[in-house]
């Protein structure tokens, strides 16, 4: 993804339904390959994308082939890896007894096999198994998981951190749907009478890919038979490459990918510019789901990273030394890695503070800034103006938030904070209370925030925990940033909800409405949204999106 972004393309990498952060379809048993195609089309339509390049691996390659057949008008070119074009199911009688696909097609068998082990071990075993050059075939008295010796190390190009990223998301999704699609639906008829892929295709295979050991498959690829159904075909075999050739030899694969795309350039999306979204607490990138689609529809490229130590991002090596300046340098490093020289920055809650500071330190890289929920506050708010028991003061005390949160499961902590921050009153605990005690367990979620939304947040906070999110922002809020003249010289549009509890901080509402903020932010617009809370962008997405897109359009360079 970084390689194609560096080359000027817009990169989109969805999780298929029932994988990773995506929800499974309502009725798993009715899931089919055609749903994967229709999901792709729905995604492209929602983003107003008319035509794309497709890069698919393993069963994703099959989806890419089929999308190109069913919708050639929307496909520029296809680069599959690890799977040649196989329109009809491979003859079952050619597959060896005990072959993993045959085993996993048996209802319930894989579930029982996997169920003996924890999720991380299952993913580890499959990665090791599929990295080999032999077909994964179990003996009659074996299950597929038994093929892998527990002492076998991971491939050297696949780290424990990589494994954790995969395992975390399979902990959420489970394996039920991934066994349905692809294995138990492989023989599905797709209703295509003339199975031909008419767009350009470049197949990349590893010479050591176990797939090639399926009887007849290597000959099918190398003798030119595949060209009967894929006339405009290139094939590259990478010596020593396995089934995960894209992870094993990324530089080599990236070079081929960029050259192939460049031969078939159709359009480069996101000409209006790049928008970087910065989340707050207790949020992750997902908080921007409504705004990312809106700016993409308007022709911008949308980036929404998780801050370090949040969501899928790793914490810094030494958490106790983490600082606000690291958030700024992380931003710069991300933009440099993507070869992006200038961006619009949209920040919410403490993400707004990062946006302001980024624009001060790097004005040459900020086209404009939109902030929500937090005005420009260069100096820490006077502590003596904050009421005793205020959540910020409590969470600044070492260990106090950790002990408070530790009484509950992660989902309940996130639920409580969302409910609390959706109110119009300052969250203040009595002397004999902790902050989590402010929320009545029977209080429902805000109507604009679903149980499914809560699951997305809770899943990732299960991974990250709250240690680093309590450090940044709360215990680093008073950090000196070494800026002698605190002025944001780029255009800024502050969006606040009229019911945002932040306005109840003593003096805050007057500071915003009196114009004092303009002393440090001269080119400032402010919009108050009636009934809007601290999560105004999730609560009133259409209204916020309209404001954002209009503001960006005024400052496109």
Coordinates of C-alpha atoms in Angstrom, one line a residue, residues 176-520:
X176 CA -16.6 -19.5 11.1
X177 CA -17.0 -17.2 8.1
X178 CA -13.5 -17.5 6.8
X179 CA -14.1 -21.3 6.5
X180 CA -17.4 -20.6 4.6
X181 CA -15.6 -18.3 2.2
X182 CA -13.5 -19.5 0.5
X183 CA -13.4 -23.2 1.4
X184 CA -17.0 -24.3 1.6
X185 CA -18.2 -22.2 -1.2
X186 CA -15.4 -22.9 -3.7
X187 CA -17.6 -25.0 -6.0
X188 CA -20.3 -22.3 -6.3
X189 CA -21.6 -21.6 -9.8
X190 CA -21.1 -18.0 -10.7
X191 CA -23.4 -17.8 -13.7
X192 CA -20.8 -16.6 -16.2
X193 CA -21.3 -18.4 -19.5
X194 CA -18.0 -17.2 -21.2
X195 CA -15.3 -17.2 -18.5
X196 CA -12.8 -14.8 -20.0
X197 CA -10.8 -12.0 -18.2
X198 CA -10.4 -9.4 -21.0
X199 CA -8.4 -6.8 -19.0
X200 CA -4.6 -7.0 -18.6
X201 CA -3.4 -9.5 -15.9
X202 CA 0.0 -10.0 -14.4
X203 CA 0.2 -13.2 -12.3
X204 CA 3.0 -13.4 -9.7
X205 CA 3.9 -16.8 -8.3
X206 CA 6.6 -18.0 -6.0
X207 CA 8.6 -20.9 -7.3
X208 CA 8.3 -22.5 -3.9
X209 CA 4.6 -21.9 -3.5
X210 CA 2.9 -25.1 -2.3
X211 CA 0.0 -24.4 -4.7
X212 CA 2.2 -25.4 -7.6
X213 CA 2.4 -28.9 -6.2
X214 CA -1.3 -29.4 -6.9
X215 CA -1.3 -32.0 -9.7
X216 CA -1.3 -30.3 -13.1
X217 CA -1.3 -26.8 -11.9
X218 CA 2.4 -25.8 -12.6
X219 CA 2.0 -27.2 -16.1
X220 CA -1.3 -25.3 -16.6
X221 CA 0.5 -22.0 -15.7
X222 CA 3.7 -22.5 -17.6
X223 CA 2.5 -24.1 -20.8
X224 CA 0.2 -21.2 -21.7
X225 CA -3.1 -22.9 -21.1
X226 CA -4.2 -20.1 -18.8
X227 CA -4.1 -17.7 -21.8
X228 CA -7.1 -19.4 -23.2
X229 CA -9.2 -17.6 -20.5
X230 CA -6.8 -14.7 -19.8
X231 CA -5.5 -13.5 -23.2
X232 CA -3.6 -10.4 -22.0
X233 CA -1.5 -12.3 -19.5
X234 CA 2.0 -11.8 -18.1
X235 CA 3.5 -14.3 -15.5
X236 CA 6.4 -13.8 -13.2
X237 CA 7.9 -16.6 -11.1
X238 CA 10.0 -15.4 -8.2
X239 CA 12.8 -17.8 -7.2
X240 CA 12.5 -18.9 -3.5
X241 CA 9.1 -17.2 -3.3
X242 CA 6.4 -19.0 -1.3
X243 CA 2.7 -18.5 -1.1
X244 CA 3.3 -15.2 0.8
X245 CA 5.6 -13.8 -1.8
X246 CA 4.3 -10.3 -1.3
X247 CA 5.4 -10.3 2.3
X248 CA 8.5 -12.3 1.7
X249 CA 10.0 -10.2 -1.1
X250 CA 8.1 -6.9 -0.8
X251 CA 10.6 -4.8 -2.7
X252 CA 10.7 -7.1 -5.7
X253 CA 6.9 -7.5 -5.8
X254 CA 6.4 -3.7 -5.4
X255 CA 8.7 -3.0 -8.3
X256 CA 6.7 -5.3 -10.6
X257 CA 3.4 -3.9 -9.3
X258 CA 4.3 -0.3 -10.0
X259 CA 5.7 -1.0 -13.5
X260 CA 2.6 -3.0 -14.3
X261 CA 0.2 -0.2 -13.1
X262 CA 2.2 2.4 -14.9
X263 CA 1.7 0.6 -18.2
X264 CA -2.1 0.7 -17.7
X265 CA -2.6 4.1 -16.1
X266 CA -6.3 5.1 -16.1
X267 CA -6.5 7.9 -13.4
X268 CA -4.8 8.9 -10.2
X269 CA -7.5 9.7 -7.6
X270 CA -7.5 12.4 -4.9
X271 CA -6.4 15.3 -7.1
X272 CA -8.0 17.8 -4.7
X273 CA -5.4 17.0 -2.0
X274 CA -4.9 14.8 1.0
X275 CA -6.9 15.0 4.3
X276 CA -5.4 13.6 7.5
X277 CA -7.9 12.8 10.3
X278 CA -6.6 12.8 13.9
X279 CA -8.8 11.1 16.5
X280 CA -9.2 11.8 20.2
X281 CA -9.9 9.7 23.3
X282 CA -11.5 7.1 23.6
X283 CA -11.5 6.9 19.8
X284 CA -9.5 5.3 17.0
X285 CA -9.5 5.9 13.3
X286 CA -13.0 4.5 13.0
X287 CA -14.4 7.7 14.6
X288 CA -13.9 9.3 11.1
X289 CA -15.9 6.7 9.2
X290 CA -18.5 9.2 8.0
X291 CA -16.1 12.0 7.2
X292 CA -13.6 9.8 5.3
X293 CA -16.3 8.8 2.8
X294 CA -17.5 12.4 2.4
X295 CA -14.0 13.8 1.6
X296 CA -13.2 10.9 -0.7
X297 CA -16.5 11.5 -2.6
X298 CA -15.3 15.1 -3.0
X299 CA -12.1 14.0 -4.6
X300 CA -9.7 14.1 -1.7
X301 CA -7.4 11.3 -0.5
X302 CA -8.3 10.4 3.1
X303 CA -5.8 9.2 5.7
X304 CA -6.9 8.3 9.3
X305 CA -4.0 6.8 11.3
X306 CA -4.3 5.4 14.8
X307 CA -2.0 7.4 17.1
X308 CA 0.9 5.4 18.6
X309 CA -0.4 3.1 21.3
X310 CA -4.0 3.3 20.0
X311 CA -5.9 0.8 18.0
X312 CA -3.6 -1.2 15.6
X313 CA -0.6 1.1 16.2
X314 CA 2.3 0.0 18.4
X315 CA 3.2 2.0 21.4
X316 CA 6.6 3.7 21.5
X317 CA 9.4 1.5 22.8
X318 CA 9.6 3.4 26.1
X319 CA 6.1 4.5 27.0
X320 CA 7.2 6.7 29.9
X321 CA 9.2 8.9 27.5
X322 CA 6.3 9.4 25.2
X323 CA 5.4 13.1 24.4
X324 CA 3.3 15.3 22.3
X325 CA 6.2 16.2 20.1
X326 CA 6.4 12.5 19.2
X327 CA 2.8 12.8 17.8
X328 CA 4.0 15.6 15.5
X329 CA 7.1 13.8 14.4
X330 CA 5.0 10.7 13.7
X331 CA 2.8 12.8 11.5
X332 CA 5.8 14.2 9.5
X333 CA 7.3 10.7 9.2
X334 CA 4.0 9.3 7.9
X335 CA 3.7 12.1 5.3
X336 CA 7.3 11.7 4.2
X337 CA 6.9 7.9 3.8
X338 CA 3.9 8.6 1.5
X339 CA 5.7 11.4 -0.3
X340 CA 3.0 13.9 0.6
X341 CA 4.2 17.4 1.0
X342 CA 1.1 19.3 2.1
X343 CA -2.2 18.2 3.7
X344 CA -5.5 19.4 5.2
X345 CA -5.6 18.3 8.9
X346 CA -8.8 17.5 10.7
X347 CA -8.6 16.8 14.5
X348 CA -11.0 16.1 17.3
X349 CA -10.5 16.3 21.0
X350 CA -6.7 15.9 21.7
X351 CA -6.3 15.2 18.0
X352 CA -7.3 18.9 17.5
X353 CA -4.4 19.9 19.7
X354 CA -2.1 17.9 17.5
X355 CA -3.6 19.5 14.5
X356 CA -3.0 23.0 15.9
X357 CA 0.6 22.2 16.9
X358 CA 1.4 20.6 13.5
X359 CA 0.2 23.7 11.7
X360 CA 2.4 25.9 14.0
X361 CA 5.5 23.8 13.7
X362 CA 5.1 22.9 10.0
X363 CA 2.9 25.7 8.4
X364 CA 4.5 24.9 5.0
X365 CA 2.9 21.4 5.2
X366 CA -0.6 22.4 6.3
X367 CA -3.1 23.8 3.8
X368 CA -5.8 24.4 6.4
X369 CA -7.1 22.9 9.7
X370 CA -10.5 21.8 10.9
X371 CA -10.9 21.1 14.6
X372 CA -13.8 19.7 16.7
X373 CA -14.4 19.7 20.4
X374 CA -11.3 21.6 21.6
X375 CA -10.4 25.2 20.8
X376 CA -6.8 26.4 20.5
X377 CA -5.2 26.2 24.0
X378 CA -1.5 26.6 23.8
X379 CA -0.9 26.8 27.6
X380 CA -2.4 24.3 30.0
X381 CA -5.8 25.4 31.4
X382 CA -5.2 26.9 34.9
X383 CA -5.5 24.0 37.3
X384 CA -7.2 26.1 39.9
X385 CA -10.1 26.9 37.6
X386 CA -10.9 23.2 37.2
X387 CA -13.3 21.7 39.7
X388 CA -12.1 19.1 42.2
X389 CA -12.9 15.6 40.9
X390 CA -12.9 16.6 37.3
X391 CA -12.0 13.6 35.1
X392 CA -8.9 15.2 33.6
X393 CA -7.4 15.8 37.1
X394 CA -8.3 12.3 38.2
X395 CA -6.7 10.7 35.2
X396 CA -3.5 12.7 35.6
X397 CA -2.9 11.0 38.9
X398 CA -0.5 8.0 38.3
X399 CA -2.3 4.7 38.5
X400 CA -5.8 6.1 39.4
X401 CA -7.4 5.7 36.0
X402 CA -5.8 2.2 35.6
X403 CA -7.3 1.1 38.9
X404 CA -10.7 2.6 38.0
X405 CA -10.8 1.1 34.5
X406 CA -9.5 -2.3 35.8
X407 CA -12.7 -2.9 37.7
X408 CA -14.5 -3.4 34.4
X409 CA -14.1 -5.1 31.0
X410 CA -12.8 -3.0 28.2
X411 CA -16.1 -2.7 26.4
X412 CA -17.8 -1.3 29.6
X413 CA -15.0 1.3 30.0
X414 CA -15.4 2.5 26.4
X415 CA -19.2 2.5 26.7
X416 CA -19.0 4.5 29.9
X417 CA -16.7 7.1 28.5
X418 CA -18.8 7.5 25.3
X419 CA -21.9 8.0 27.4
X420 CA -20.2 10.4 29.8
X421 CA -18.6 12.5 27.1
X422 CA -21.9 12.7 25.2
X423 CA -23.4 14.7 28.1
X424 CA -23.5 18.4 28.4
X425 CA -22.2 18.5 32.0
X426 CA -18.6 18.3 33.1
X427 CA -17.7 14.7 34.3
X428 CA -16.9 15.4 38.0
X429 CA -16.7 12.7 40.6
X430 CA -17.4 13.1 44.3
X431 CA -14.7 12.5 46.8
X432 CA -15.8 8.9 47.4
X433 CA -16.4 8.2 43.7
X434 CA -14.2 7.2 40.8
X435 CA -14.9 8.5 37.3
X436 CA -16.4 5.2 36.0
X437 CA -19.0 5.4 38.8
X438 CA -20.6 8.5 37.2
X439 CA -22.3 6.4 34.6
X440 CA -25.4 4.4 35.6
X441 CA -25.0 0.9 34.1
X442 CA -28.6 1.1 32.8
X443 CA -27.9 4.2 30.7
X444 CA -28.2 3.4 27.0
X445 CA -25.7 4.4 24.4
X446 CA -26.4 7.6 22.4
X447 CA -28.8 6.7 19.6
X448 CA -26.3 7.6 17.0
X449 CA -23.7 5.2 18.4
X450 CA -24.5 1.5 17.9
X451 CA -23.5 -1.6 19.7
X452 CA -21.6 -2.5 16.5
X453 CA -19.7 0.8 16.7
X454 CA -18.9 0.0 20.3
X455 CA -17.6 -3.4 19.3
X456 CA -15.2 -1.8 16.8
X457 CA -13.7 0.4 19.5
X458 CA -13.6 -2.3 22.2
X459 CA -11.9 -4.8 20.0
X460 CA -9.0 -2.5 19.4
X461 CA -8.7 -1.2 23.0
X462 CA -8.6 -4.9 24.0
X463 CA -5.3 -4.9 22.0
X464 CA -3.9 -1.6 23.0
X465 CA -5.1 -1.3 26.6
X466 CA -5.4 2.1 28.2
X467 CA -1.9 2.6 29.5
X468 CA -0.6 4.8 26.7
X469 CA -4.0 6.5 26.0
X470 CA -3.9 7.8 29.6
X471 CA -0.3 9.0 29.2
X472 CA -1.2 10.8 25.9
X473 CA -3.1 13.1 26.3
X474 CA -3.8 13.4 30.0
X475 CA -0.5 13.0 31.8
X476 CA 1.4 14.9 29.1
X477 CA -1.0 17.8 28.8
X478 CA 1.3 20.3 30.6
X479 CA 4.3 19.5 28.4
X480 CA 6.2 22.5 27.1
X481 CA 6.5 22.4 23.3
X482 CA 9.2 25.0 22.8
X483 CA 7.2 27.3 20.6
X484 CA 8.0 31.0 21.4
X485 CA 5.2 32.6 19.3
X486 CA 2.1 30.4 19.5
X487 CA 0.2 31.4 16.3
X488 CA -1.6 29.2 13.8
X489 CA -1.2 31.2 10.6
X490 CA -3.1 28.8 8.3
X491 CA -7.0 28.9 7.9
X492 CA -8.8 27.1 10.8
X493 CA -12.5 26.2 11.1
X494 CA -13.5 25.2 14.7
X495 CA -16.7 23.1 14.9
X496 CA -18.3 22.9 18.4
X497 CA -21.5 21.3 19.6
X498 CA -23.6 23.7 21.6
X499 CA -24.1 20.8 24.2
X500 CA -20.4 19.9 24.3
X501 CA -19.4 19.5 28.0
X502 CA -16.1 21.2 27.2
X503 CA -17.9 24.5 27.0
X504 CA -18.7 24.1 30.7
X505 CA -15.0 24.4 31.6
X506 CA -14.9 27.8 33.4
X507 CA -14.2 30.6 30.8
X508 CA -14.1 28.3 27.8
X509 CA -17.3 29.3 26.1
X510 CA -16.5 33.0 26.5
X511 CA -12.9 32.4 25.2
X512 CA -14.4 31.0 22.0
X513 CA -17.3 33.3 21.5
X514 CA -15.6 36.6 22.5
X515 CA -13.0 36.3 19.8
X516 CA -10.1 35.8 22.2
X517 CA -9.0 32.7 20.2
X518 CA -8.3 34.9 17.2
X519 CA -5.3 36.4 19.0
X520 CA -3.5 33.1 18.3

